Coordinates of C-alpha atoms and ligand atoms in Angstrom, one line a residue:
Chain A
M141 CA -8.4 -43.5 31.5
F142 CA -10.3 -40.3 30.9
P143 CA -14.0 -40.7 31.1
P144 CA -15.5 -40.2 27.6
V145 CA -17.9 -37.4 27.0
P146 CA -21.3 -38.9 27.7
N147 CA -23.8 -39.4 25.0
P148 CA -26.0 -36.3 24.7
S149 CA -29.7 -36.2 25.3
T150 CA -31.8 -36.4 22.2
G151 CA -34.0 -33.4 23.1
P152 CA -33.4 -30.0 21.5
Q153 CA -30.8 -27.9 23.3
S154 CA -29.8 -24.3 23.0
P155 CA -26.1 -23.7 22.1
K156 CA -23.8 -23.1 25.1
F157 CA -21.8 -20.4 23.3
G158 CA -22.4 -17.9 20.4
E159 CA -22.0 -14.4 19.2
Q160 CA -22.1 -13.0 22.8
D161 CA -19.0 -15.0 23.7
L162 CA -16.7 -13.6 21.0
M163 CA -13.2 -12.6 22.2
R164 CA -11.8 -11.7 18.9
R165 CA -13.4 -11.1 15.4
S166 CA -11.2 -10.7 12.4
A167 CA -10.8 -7.1 11.1
S168 CA -13.2 -5.8 13.7
N169 CA -13.2 -4.5 17.3
V170 CA -15.3 -6.5 19.7
T171 CA -15.7 -5.9 23.4
P172 CA -14.8 -9.3 24.9
P173 CA -17.4 -10.7 27.3
A174 CA -17.0 -9.6 30.9
E175 CA -16.7 -13.3 31.9
R176 CA -14.8 -15.8 30.0
Q177 CA -16.3 -19.3 29.5
T178 CA -14.3 -22.2 30.8
E179 CA -11.5 -22.9 28.3
V180 CA -11.9 -26.2 26.5
A181 CA -9.2 -28.3 24.9
K182 CA -8.6 -31.5 22.9
L183 CA -5.6 -33.5 24.1
I184 CA -3.9 -35.8 21.5
D185 CA -1.7 -38.4 23.1
V186 CA 0.7 -39.4 20.4
S187 CA 2.0 -42.3 22.4
K188 CA -1.4 -44.0 22.3
C189 CA -2.3 -43.4 18.7
I190 CA -2.3 -46.6 16.5
G191 CA -2.7 -44.7 13.3
C192 CA -6.1 -46.3 12.4
K193 CA -7.5 -43.0 11.1
A194 CA -10.9 -43.5 12.7
C195 CA -10.7 -39.8 13.6
Q196 CA -10.2 -38.8 10.0
A197 CA -13.2 -40.9 9.0
A198 CA -15.3 -39.4 11.8
C199 CA -14.3 -35.9 10.7
I200 CA -15.3 -36.5 7.1
E201 CA -18.5 -38.1 8.3
W202 CA -19.5 -35.3 10.6
N203 CA -18.5 -32.4 8.4
D204 CA -19.9 -34.1 5.4
T205 CA -16.8 -33.4 3.3
H206 CA -15.8 -35.4 0.3
P207 CA -12.0 -35.7 -0.1
E208 CA -10.9 -36.8 -3.5
I209 CA -9.9 -40.4 -3.9
E210 CA -6.1 -40.4 -4.6
E211 CA -3.5 -42.7 -6.0
N212 CA -1.6 -44.9 -3.5
V213 CA 2.0 -43.7 -3.8
G214 CA 3.3 -46.0 -1.1
V215 CA 3.0 -43.8 2.0
Y216 CA 0.6 -44.0 4.9
E217 CA -0.7 -40.4 4.7
N218 CA -4.0 -40.4 3.0
P219 CA -4.9 -37.9 1.5
H220 CA -1.4 -36.5 0.8
D221 CA -2.0 -33.4 2.8
L222 CA -4.6 -31.4 4.6
T223 CA -7.1 -30.2 2.0
P224 CA -10.3 -28.1 2.0
D225 CA -12.1 -31.4 2.5
M226 CA -9.8 -33.0 5.0
F227 CA -9.5 -31.0 8.2
T228 CA -7.3 -33.5 10.1
L229 CA -4.6 -35.8 8.8
M230 CA -2.5 -38.5 10.4
R231 CA 1.2 -37.8 9.6
F232 CA 3.6 -40.7 9.8
T233 CA 7.3 -40.5 10.5
E234 CA 9.8 -43.3 10.8
W235 CA 12.4 -42.0 13.2
E236 CA 15.6 -43.8 14.3
N237 CA 16.2 -42.9 17.9
P238 CA 20.0 -42.2 18.1
E239 CA 20.1 -43.2 21.8
T240 CA 18.5 -46.6 21.5
N241 CA 19.0 -47.3 17.8
N242 CA 15.3 -48.3 17.8
L243 CA 13.1 -47.4 14.9
E244 CA 10.2 -45.4 16.3
W245 CA 7.0 -45.0 14.3
L246 CA 5.7 -41.5 15.1
I247 CA 2.1 -40.7 14.2
R248 CA 0.7 -37.3 14.7
K249 CA -2.8 -36.1 14.1
D250 CA -2.3 -32.8 12.3
G251 CA -4.9 -30.1 12.2
C252 CA -5.8 -26.7 13.6
M253 CA -4.4 -26.0 17.1
H254 CA -7.0 -23.4 18.1
C255 CA -4.3 -21.0 19.2
E256 CA -5.0 -18.6 22.1
D257 CA -3.3 -16.0 19.9
P258 CA -4.4 -17.0 16.4
G259 CA -2.2 -15.8 13.5
C260 CA -4.9 -16.6 11.0
L261 CA -7.3 -14.2 12.7
K262 CA -4.6 -11.5 13.0
A263 CA -3.9 -11.7 9.2
C264 CA -7.5 -11.9 8.0
P265 CA -8.7 -8.7 6.2
A266 CA -12.4 -9.6 6.1
P267 CA -14.6 -8.5 9.0
G268 CA -15.9 -11.5 10.9
A269 CA -14.5 -14.2 8.6
I270 CA -12.6 -15.7 11.6
V271 CA -13.8 -15.5 15.2
Q272 CA -12.5 -16.7 18.5
Y273 CA -14.9 -17.7 21.3
S274 CA -14.1 -17.2 24.9
N275 CA -13.9 -20.9 25.4
G276 CA -10.9 -20.9 23.0
V277 CA -12.4 -22.2 19.8
V278 CA -11.2 -20.5 16.6
D279 CA -13.8 -20.8 13.9
F280 CA -14.0 -19.7 10.2
V281 CA -17.3 -18.1 9.1
H282 CA -17.7 -18.9 5.5
E283 CA -20.3 -16.2 4.6
N284 CA -17.7 -13.5 5.5
C285 CA -14.6 -15.2 4.0
I286 CA -13.3 -13.7 0.7
G287 CA -10.8 -16.4 -0.1
C288 CA -7.7 -14.2 0.0
G289 CA -5.5 -16.8 1.7
Y290 CA -4.1 -14.3 4.2
C291 CA -4.9 -16.8 7.0
I292 CA -2.5 -19.2 5.5
K293 CA 0.3 -16.7 5.8
G294 CA -0.7 -15.8 9.4
C295 CA -0.9 -19.4 10.7
P296 CA 2.3 -20.8 12.2
F297 CA 1.1 -24.4 11.7
N298 CA 0.3 -24.3 8.0
I299 CA -3.4 -25.3 8.5
P300 CA -6.0 -23.3 6.5
R301 CA -6.8 -24.5 3.0
I302 CA -8.8 -22.6 0.3
S303 CA -11.5 -24.4 -1.5
Q304 CA -11.4 -24.1 -5.3
V305 CA -15.2 -24.7 -5.2
D306 CA -16.5 -21.9 -3.0
H307 CA -13.3 -19.9 -2.6
T308 CA -13.4 -19.8 1.1
A309 CA -10.9 -21.1 3.8
Y310 CA -11.5 -24.4 5.6
K311 CA -9.9 -26.0 8.7
C312 CA -10.9 -28.0 11.8
T313 CA -13.7 -26.2 13.8
L314 CA -13.0 -28.2 17.0
C315 CA -16.6 -29.4 16.1
S316 CA -17.9 -26.1 17.4
D317 CA -21.4 -27.2 16.4
R318 CA -21.1 -30.4 18.5
I319 CA -19.4 -29.0 21.6
A320 CA -21.9 -26.1 21.7
V321 CA -24.6 -28.7 22.6
G322 CA -22.5 -30.8 24.9
Q323 CA -21.0 -33.4 22.6
G324 CA -17.3 -34.1 22.2
P325 CA -15.6 -33.5 18.9
A326 CA -16.3 -36.3 16.3
C327 CA -12.7 -37.4 16.2
A328 CA -12.5 -37.8 20.0
K329 CA -15.7 -39.7 20.0
A330 CA -14.4 -42.1 17.3
C331 CA -10.9 -42.8 18.7
P332 CA -10.7 -46.4 19.8
T333 CA -7.7 -46.0 22.1
Q334 CA -8.6 -42.7 23.7
A335 CA -5.6 -41.1 22.2
I336 CA -7.9 -38.1 21.6
V337 CA -9.7 -36.8 24.6
Y338 CA -11.8 -33.7 25.1
G339 CA -12.7 -31.6 28.2
T340 CA -11.8 -28.3 29.9
K341 CA -8.2 -27.1 29.4
E342 CA -7.5 -27.7 33.1
E343 CA -8.8 -31.2 33.0
M344 CA -6.7 -31.9 29.9
K345 CA -3.5 -30.6 31.4
K346 CA -4.1 -32.7 34.5
H347 CA -4.8 -35.8 32.4
A348 CA -1.7 -35.1 30.4
E349 CA 0.4 -35.0 33.6
G350 CA -0.7 -38.5 34.4
R351 CA 0.2 -39.7 31.0
I352 CA 3.6 -38.0 31.1
T353 CA 4.4 -39.6 34.4
D354 CA 3.5 -42.9 33.0
L355 CA 5.7 -42.4 29.9
K356 CA 8.6 -41.2 32.0
S357 CA 8.4 -44.4 34.0
R358 CA 8.6 -46.3 30.8
G359 CA 11.9 -44.7 29.8
F360 CA 10.7 -41.7 27.8
A361 CA 12.7 -39.2 29.9
N362 CA 11.7 -36.2 27.7
A363 CA 8.0 -37.0 27.6
G364 CA 6.0 -33.8 27.9
L365 CA 3.0 -31.6 27.0
Y366 CA 2.9 -29.5 23.8
D367 CA 1.0 -26.3 24.6
P368 CA 3.3 -23.8 22.9
P369 CA 3.5 -20.5 24.9
G370 CA 4.7 -18.6 21.8
V371 CA 1.0 -18.5 20.6
G372 CA -0.4 -18.1 24.1
G373 CA -1.0 -21.8 24.4
T374 CA -3.4 -23.8 22.3
H375 CA -6.7 -25.5 22.7
V376 CA -5.5 -28.6 20.9
M377 CA -2.5 -30.1 22.8
Y378 CA -0.2 -33.0 22.3
V379 CA 1.4 -35.5 24.7
L380 CA 4.7 -36.2 23.0
H381 CA 7.2 -38.9 24.1
H382 CA 10.0 -36.6 22.9
A383 CA 8.7 -33.2 23.8
D384 CA 12.2 -31.8 23.6
K385 CA 12.2 -32.2 19.8
P386 CA 8.7 -31.7 18.5
E387 CA 10.0 -31.3 15.0
I388 CA 10.6 -35.0 14.6
Y389 CA 6.8 -35.4 14.6
A390 CA 6.4 -34.5 10.9
G391 CA 7.7 -31.0 11.4
L392 CA 5.7 -29.9 14.4
P393 CA 7.2 -26.5 15.1
N394 CA 9.4 -26.0 18.0
N395 CA 8.2 -22.9 19.8
P396 CA 5.9 -21.6 17.2
T397 CA 5.0 -17.9 17.1
I398 CA 3.2 -15.6 14.7
S399 CA 5.9 -14.8 12.1
P400 CA 7.6 -11.4 12.7
I401 CA 7.0 -10.7 9.0
V402 CA 3.3 -11.1 9.6
E403 CA 3.5 -8.9 12.7
A404 CA 5.3 -6.2 10.7
W405 CA 2.8 -6.4 7.9
K406 CA -0.2 -6.3 10.2
G407 CA 1.3 -3.8 12.6
M408 CA 3.8 -1.1 11.7
T409 CA 3.0 -1.2 7.9
K410 CA -0.7 -0.4 8.5
Y411 CA -0.1 2.7 10.7
A412 CA 3.0 4.0 8.9
G413 CA 1.3 3.3 5.5
L414 CA -1.9 5.3 6.3
A415 CA 0.2 8.1 7.8
V416 CA 2.5 8.3 4.7
M417 CA -0.5 8.5 2.3
G418 CA -2.3 10.9 4.6
V419 CA 0.7 13.2 4.8
A420 CA 1.1 13.2 1.0
A421 CA -2.5 14.2 0.5
V422 CA -2.5 16.8 3.3
T423 CA 0.8 18.3 2.2
G424 CA -0.6 18.8 -1.3
F425 CA -3.7 20.5 0.1
L426 CA -1.8 22.8 2.3
H427 CA 0.7 23.7 -0.4
Y428 CA -2.2 24.7 -2.6
M429 CA -3.9 26.7 0.2
V430 CA -0.6 28.6 0.9
N431 CA 0.8 29.1 -2.6
G432 CA -2.3 29.0 -4.8
P433 CA -2.1 27.7 -8.4
N434 CA 1.0 27.9 -10.6
R435 CA -0.2 29.8 -13.6
V436 CA 1.2 30.7 -17.0
S437 CA 1.5 34.5 -17.4
E438 CA 0.8 36.7 -20.4
E439 CA 4.5 37.4 -20.7
D440 CA 5.1 33.6 -21.0
E441 CA 2.6 33.5 -23.9
E442 CA 4.2 36.5 -25.5
A443 CA 7.7 35.0 -25.2
A444 CA 6.5 31.9 -26.9
E445 CA 4.9 33.9 -29.7
R446 CA 8.2 35.8 -30.2
L447 CA 10.1 32.5 -30.3
T448 CA 7.9 30.9 -32.8
G449 CA 7.6 34.1 -34.7
D450 CA 11.4 34.0 -35.2
R451 CA 11.0 30.7 -36.9
S452 CA 8.3 31.5 -39.3
S453 CA 10.2 34.7 -40.4
Chain B
M148 CA 18.5 11.7 -37.9
S149 CA 14.9 12.2 -37.2
T150 CA 14.8 9.5 -34.5
N151 CA 17.3 11.6 -32.6
T152 CA 15.1 14.7 -32.6
E153 CA 12.1 12.6 -31.7
S154 CA 13.6 11.1 -28.6
D155 CA 14.5 14.6 -27.5
V156 CA 11.1 16.2 -28.0
G157 CA 8.6 13.3 -28.1
K158 CA 6.8 11.6 -30.9
G159 CA 4.3 13.8 -32.8
N160 CA 5.2 16.9 -30.9
S161 CA 5.1 20.1 -32.9
V162 CA 4.5 23.8 -32.6
H163 CA 1.6 25.7 -34.2
P164 CA 2.4 29.4 -34.3
G165 CA -0.6 31.7 -33.5
K166 CA -2.1 33.6 -30.7
P167 CA -1.6 31.8 -28.4
V168 CA 1.0 29.4 -29.8
M169 CA -0.2 25.8 -29.4
V170 CA 2.1 22.9 -28.8
D171 CA 1.2 19.3 -29.5
R172 CA 2.5 17.3 -26.5
Y173 CA 0.8 13.9 -26.6
T174 CA -0.6 11.8 -29.5
G175 CA -4.0 10.2 -29.2
G176 CA -2.3 6.8 -28.6
A177 CA -0.2 8.1 -25.8
R178 CA -3.3 9.7 -24.2
I179 CA -5.4 6.6 -24.4
N180 CA -2.5 4.6 -23.0
H181 CA -2.1 7.0 -20.2
W182 CA -5.7 7.0 -19.2
I183 CA -6.0 3.2 -19.2
T184 CA -3.0 3.2 -16.9
A185 CA -4.5 5.8 -14.6
G186 CA -7.8 4.1 -14.5
S187 CA -6.4 0.7 -13.6
L188 CA -4.1 2.3 -11.0
V189 CA -7.0 4.0 -9.3
L190 CA -9.0 0.8 -9.3
L191 CA -6.1 -1.2 -7.9
A192 CA -5.5 1.4 -5.2
L193 CA -9.2 1.3 -4.2
S194 CA -9.5 -2.5 -4.3
G195 CA -6.1 -3.1 -2.6
L196 CA -6.8 -0.5 0.1
S197 CA -10.0 -2.3 1.0
L198 CA -7.9 -5.3 2.1
F199 CA -5.2 -3.2 3.5
H200 CA -7.0 -1.9 6.6
P201 CA -10.3 -2.9 8.2
R202 CA -11.5 0.7 8.2
L203 CA -11.2 0.7 4.4
F204 CA -13.0 -2.6 3.9
F205 CA -16.1 -0.8 2.9
L206 CA -14.4 0.1 -0.3
S207 CA -14.9 -3.5 -1.4
A208 CA -18.6 -2.6 -1.9
L209 CA -17.5 -0.6 -5.0
F210 CA -16.4 -3.8 -6.6
G211 CA -19.4 -5.9 -5.5
G212 CA -17.9 -7.3 -2.3
G213 CA -14.8 -8.9 -0.9
Q214 CA -14.9 -12.1 -3.0
L215 CA -15.0 -10.0 -6.1
V216 CA -12.2 -7.7 -4.9
R217 CA -10.0 -10.8 -4.3
A218 CA -10.8 -12.1 -7.8
I219 CA -10.5 -8.9 -9.8
H220 CA -7.7 -7.0 -8.2
P221 CA -4.8 -9.1 -9.6
W222 CA -6.3 -9.0 -13.1
I223 CA -6.5 -5.2 -13.0
G224 CA -2.8 -5.5 -12.0
V225 CA -2.1 -7.4 -15.2
V226 CA -3.8 -4.6 -17.2
L227 CA -1.8 -2.0 -15.4
F228 CA 1.4 -3.8 -16.0
F229 CA 1.0 -4.0 -19.7
S230 CA -0.4 -0.6 -20.1
F231 CA 2.4 0.9 -18.1
L232 CA 4.8 -1.1 -20.2
G233 CA 3.4 0.8 -23.1
L234 CA 4.0 4.2 -21.4
F235 CA 7.4 3.1 -20.5
L236 CA 8.4 2.2 -24.0
R237 CA 7.0 5.5 -25.2
F238 CA 8.6 7.8 -22.7
W239 CA 11.8 6.2 -21.2
K240 CA 14.2 8.0 -23.4
L241 CA 12.7 11.4 -22.6
N242 CA 13.1 10.5 -18.9
L243 CA 16.8 9.8 -18.9
W244 CA 18.6 12.0 -16.4
K245 CA 20.3 15.1 -17.7
R246 CA 22.8 17.6 -16.2
E247 CA 20.2 20.3 -15.7
D248 CA 18.0 17.9 -13.7
G249 CA 20.4 18.0 -10.7
T250 CA 20.3 21.8 -10.7
W251 CA 16.6 21.8 -11.0
L252 CA 16.2 19.5 -8.1
A253 CA 18.7 21.5 -6.0
R254 CA 16.4 24.5 -6.4
V255 CA 13.3 22.6 -5.1
R256 CA 12.4 25.6 -3.0
D257 CA 12.0 27.7 -6.1
V258 CA 10.0 24.9 -7.7
L259 CA 7.6 24.8 -4.8
T260 CA 7.2 28.6 -4.6
A261 CA 6.5 28.8 -8.4
H262 CA 9.7 30.8 -9.1
D263 CA 10.0 29.0 -12.4
E264 CA 12.1 31.8 -13.8
R265 CA 14.9 30.9 -11.5
L266 CA 15.1 27.3 -12.7
P267 CA 17.3 25.9 -15.4
E268 CA 15.6 25.3 -18.8
V269 CA 14.4 21.7 -19.0
G270 CA 13.4 19.4 -21.8
K271 CA 10.0 17.6 -22.1
Y272 CA 10.2 16.5 -18.5
N273 CA 11.6 18.1 -15.4
A274 CA 13.4 16.2 -12.7
G275 CA 10.3 15.8 -10.6
Q276 CA 8.4 14.2 -13.5
K277 CA 11.4 11.9 -14.1
L278 CA 11.5 10.8 -10.5
V279 CA 7.8 10.0 -10.7
F280 CA 8.4 8.0 -13.9
W281 CA 11.3 6.0 -12.6
S282 CA 9.8 5.3 -9.1
M283 CA 6.5 4.2 -10.7
S284 CA 8.5 1.9 -13.1
I285 CA 10.3 0.3 -10.2
L286 CA 7.2 0.1 -8.0
I287 CA 5.1 -1.5 -10.7
I288 CA 7.7 -4.2 -11.3
V289 CA 7.8 -4.9 -7.6
L290 CA 4.0 -4.9 -7.3
I291 CA 3.5 -7.3 -10.2
T292 CA 6.2 -9.7 -8.9
S293 CA 5.1 -9.7 -5.3
G294 CA 1.4 -9.7 -6.5
V295 CA 1.9 -12.9 -8.5
V296 CA 3.5 -14.6 -5.5
I297 CA 0.4 -13.9 -3.4
W298 CA -2.1 -14.6 -6.3
D299 CA -3.2 -17.9 -4.7
E300 CA -5.9 -18.6 -7.1
Y301 CA -3.4 -19.7 -9.8
F302 CA 0.1 -19.5 -8.3
A303 CA -0.3 -20.9 -4.8
A304 CA 1.8 -24.0 -5.5
Y305 CA 4.9 -22.2 -6.8
T306 CA 6.2 -20.5 -3.6
T307 CA 6.5 -21.4 0.1
I308 CA 4.4 -19.8 2.8
E309 CA 7.4 -18.0 4.1
Q310 CA 8.0 -16.4 0.6
K311 CA 4.4 -15.4 0.4
R312 CA 4.7 -13.7 3.8
W313 CA 7.6 -11.6 2.5
A314 CA 5.7 -11.0 -0.7
V315 CA 2.6 -9.7 1.0
L316 CA 4.7 -7.4 3.2
V317 CA 6.6 -6.1 0.2
H318 CA 3.4 -5.7 -1.8
S319 CA 1.7 -3.6 0.8
I320 CA 4.7 -1.3 1.3
A321 CA 5.2 -0.9 -2.5
A322 CA 1.5 -0.2 -2.8
I323 CA 1.7 2.6 -0.2
L324 CA 4.7 4.1 -2.0
A325 CA 3.0 3.9 -5.4
I326 CA -0.2 5.5 -4.1
S327 CA 1.9 8.3 -2.5
V328 CA 3.8 8.9 -5.7
W329 CA 0.5 8.9 -7.5
I330 CA -0.9 11.6 -5.1
T331 CA 2.2 13.7 -5.8
H332 CA 1.8 13.2 -9.5
V333 CA -1.8 14.2 -9.6
Y334 CA -1.2 17.1 -7.3
A335 CA 1.5 18.5 -9.5
A336 CA -0.9 18.3 -12.5
I337 CA -3.6 20.1 -10.6
W338 CA -1.3 22.7 -9.2
V339 CA 0.4 23.6 -12.5
K340 CA -2.5 25.0 -14.5
G341 CA -2.6 24.0 -18.1
T342 CA -1.0 20.6 -17.5
I343 CA -4.1 18.4 -17.5
R344 CA -5.2 19.7 -20.9
G345 CA -1.9 18.3 -22.3
M346 CA -3.0 14.8 -21.4
V347 CA -6.8 15.4 -22.1
R348 CA -6.7 17.3 -25.4
G349 CA -3.1 16.5 -26.3
S350 CA -1.8 20.1 -26.5
V351 CA -0.5 22.9 -24.3
T352 CA -0.1 26.6 -24.9
G353 CA 3.2 28.0 -26.0
G354 CA 3.4 30.0 -22.8
W355 CA 3.1 26.8 -20.7
A356 CA 5.9 25.2 -22.7
W357 CA 8.0 28.4 -22.4
R358 CA 7.5 28.6 -18.6
Y359 CA 8.0 25.0 -17.7
H360 CA 9.8 23.2 -20.5
R361 CA 11.7 25.9 -22.4
K362 CA 14.4 23.6 -23.7
W363 CA 11.8 21.3 -25.2
L364 CA 10.0 24.3 -26.8
R365 CA 13.3 25.6 -28.3
E366 CA 14.0 22.2 -29.7
L367 CA 10.6 22.0 -31.2
V368 CA 10.9 25.4 -32.7
A369 CA 14.3 24.5 -34.1
K370 CA 13.0 21.4 -35.7
P371 CA 12.5 21.7 -39.5
P372 CA 8.7 21.9 -40.0
A373 CA 8.7 20.0 -43.4
K374 CA 9.9 16.8 -41.9
D375 CA 7.5 17.2 -39.1
E376 CA 4.5 17.4 -41.4
K377 CA 5.6 14.4 -43.4
R378 CA 5.8 12.3 -40.3
T379 CA 2.4 13.4 -39.0
A380 CA 0.8 12.5 -42.3
A381 CA 2.4 9.1 -42.3
E382 CA 1.0 8.2 -38.9
Ligands
HEM170 C1 0.7 -5.2 -10.8 C2 0.1 -6.3 -10.5 C3 -0.6 -6.6 -9.2 C4 -0.9 -7.8 -8.8 C5 -0.8 -9.1 -9.6 C6 -1.5 -7.7 -7.5 C7 -2.0 -8.8 -6.8 C8 -2.4 -8.7 -5.5 C9 -2.9 -9.8 -4.7 C10 -3.0 -11.2 -5.2 C11 -3.3 -9.3 -3.5 C12 -3.9 -10.1 -2.3 C13 -5.4 -9.9 -2.3 C14 -6.1 -10.4 -3.5 O1 -6.0 -11.6 -3.9 O2 -6.8 -9.6 -4.2 C15 -3.0 -7.9 -3.5 C16 -3.2 -7.1 -2.4 C17 -3.0 -5.7 -2.4 N1 -2.7 -4.9 -3.5 FE1 -2.1 -5.7 -5.3 N2 -1.5 -6.4 -7.1 C18 -1.0 -5.7 -8.2 C19 -0.8 -4.3 -8.2 C20 -1.2 -3.4 -7.2 C21 -1.1 -2.0 -7.2 C22 -0.6 -1.2 -8.4 C23 -1.5 -1.5 -6.1 C24 -1.6 -0.1 -5.6 C25 -1.5 1.0 -6.3 C26 -1.9 -2.6 -5.2 C27 -2.3 -2.5 -4.0 C28 -2.6 -3.6 -3.1 C29 -2.9 -3.5 -1.7 C30 -2.9 -2.2 -0.9 C31 -3.2 -4.8 -1.3 C32 -3.5 -5.2 0.1 C33 -2.3 -5.6 0.9 C34 -2.6 -5.8 2.3 O3 -3.6 -6.4 2.6 O4 -1.7 -5.4 3.1 N3 -1.7 -3.8 -6.0 N4 -2.5 -7.5 -4.7
SF4_171 S1 -9.2 -16.7 3.2 FE1 -8.6 -16.7 5.3 S2 -7.8 -14.6 5.6 FE2 -8.9 -14.5 3.7 S3 -11.0 -13.8 4.3 FE3 -11.0 -16.1 4.4 S4 -10.6 -16.6 6.5 FE4 -10.0 -14.5 6.2
SF4_172 S1 -3.4 -23.4 14.1 FE1 -3.5 -21.9 12.5 S2 -5.5 -21.9 11.7 FE2 -5.6 -22.9 13.8 S3 -6.0 -21.2 15.2 FE3 -3.8 -21.4 15.1 S4 -3.3 -19.9 13.5 FE4 -5.4 -20.3 13.3

C-alpha cells in the first residue's frame, strides 16, 4: 500500500505555492515561473473503491458546502449530479461483461481532473477567474468569476457548476488550501481502502503500475492508467480495470480533448473577428479621407424645387 | 388604395414645397423606435465585446463589472429584439428588392465615388440600405436564438453542452458581423451629409431626396396632397 500523507504539524506554516507559481491565468498573460514545482496528482483506484462515499462526506466537511437534501429515487448516486455544493460524486454503473457474463459494479469518483491543458481556463473570459499553478492544480478564484458559464463549455469532462447563490463557478480545488500546507486532499485522507491516494505525479504513476500489474494477474488483461494525453495528462488519474473502454465508467470520455468548436471560438474567431471589425472601421475612415463628404448641391435643391413647383401649379 | 402608396413611400412621408423643399422622412414613432434599437445595439456591442477578448474586458467597467455585464447583456438583447421587430414591421415592405437595386449595386464604384448622377433612380431605400436591413434582420434572429441557448441563468437546462458550444461560436461570429454591418451603416450616414437629420429631426431637404432617392421624391410629389393631410391629421 501507499504510505498515507502524514498528519501535519499543528504550528503555523507558510503556503508552499501561490501567485508566484502561476503557469496560466485566465484571460491574462503571465510569465510562467522559471522553475516548475514538482507536479502533484491524486490517483483514484476504481478497483479498490467500495462506494462508501466517505470522500464525498469529507469534501463537504472540508469545503463547508451544504448540498440540498434530495428525494431517494432508487439509485445510488447522491446527490443526483455534481452541483455547486458537491465537488465530487460517486457514479455507479452496473455493467455486464460480455466476455465473462459477470455483472460488474463499476464505481467512479467523478470530479475535476486538473488537466494539464485545462479547457475551462482556455474558455474563461474573466481575467484571473481560473488559475493553474505549476504543480498542476487548476483553481477557480471566485472574486474574479463573473458566472458566465464559459468554463462549462470549455471543460471536456462536464465539471464546473454555477451557483445560483453567488453566481460564480465551483468545482474540486484538489484541496489547494490543504496541499499548500502539506496535507493531503480531504477525500484521500478519508478513504478507508486507500482507493484515493495523493503524492507527486511520478509517485502516483509508479504506484499505479504496481496496481495494474496486480489487476492483470487477477485476469483484468486491459487494466491500465487513465491519464489522457489529449488534455496533456491530468493531475487526477484513474486506475481502471477496463482501461480500453473508459466510457463504461459512467461515461468517462475516451481520449478527451478540448472541443474543436471551443478551439475555433477561442482561436480563429477572436483574431479574424477583431480584424474584420478593424478593417470595417479603417476602411470607412480612409474612404472619408480620400473622397470627403458626399454633399447635396445647390442644383439638387433647385431641381427639387422645380419638381415640387410643378405640382403646386 | 392609400396603403399601396404608403408602402411605396413610407408612412407619414410628404413634401413641403418651399426654399428649400423639405421632405418628411420619419415619423416621431419611427425615430424613437430607431434610437432605442441603436442604443441597445451599442450597449450590446460594448458589453459583448468585453467578454469577447481579454484586451476588451476593461469595457465591462462601463456596466459596473463583469458580473453585471453577464447579467444585463442578455436583457438588453431582449430589448433589441423587440425594438428591431418594431422597425422590421415598419420598414420591411420598403426594403423589398427591386429591379433598379441590381443596377445600383453593379455601379458600386460610382456609389463610392459620389457620382450619384450616374446611378438609377431609387425609392425610399437604395440597395446598400436594403442589404443593411436584411442582414441585420437575419443577424438579430441568429443572435437572439444563440443568445438564449447560452443564457445559462434561465435556460441552462434546455440544451446540451455541445449545443451551447456551437451557440457561443455562432453568437460571437454573428456579433462580429452585426457590429461590422453597424459600422458600415453608421459610416454611410456620416458620409452622406443630411442623412442623420432625417433620423434626428425626421425630415430631409428636397435636394437630398432628389440626389439620393429620386424615385421616392417623385412618388411623394405625385401623391395627392389632400389624402396626405387627412392621414396626418388622423394620426
Ligand atoms: C439578441 C439577443 C441577445 C442575447 C439573448 C444575447 C445573449 C448573450 C449571452 C447569454 C452571452 C454570454 C455572456 C453573458 O451571459 O452575458 C453573450 C455573449 C456575447 N454577445 Fe450577446 N446576446 C444578444 C445579442 C447580442 C448582440 C446584438 C451583440 C452584438 C452586436 C452581441 C454580442 C455578444 C458578444 C460579442 C458576446 C461575447 C461572445 C464571446 O465571448 O465570444 N450579443 N450574449
Ligand atoms: S463562470 Fe467559469 S468561465 Fe465564467 S468567469 Fe467564472 S470561471 Fe470563468
Ligand atoms: S476537468 Fe474540466 S474543470 Fe477540471 S481542469 Fe479540466 S477542464 Fe478544468
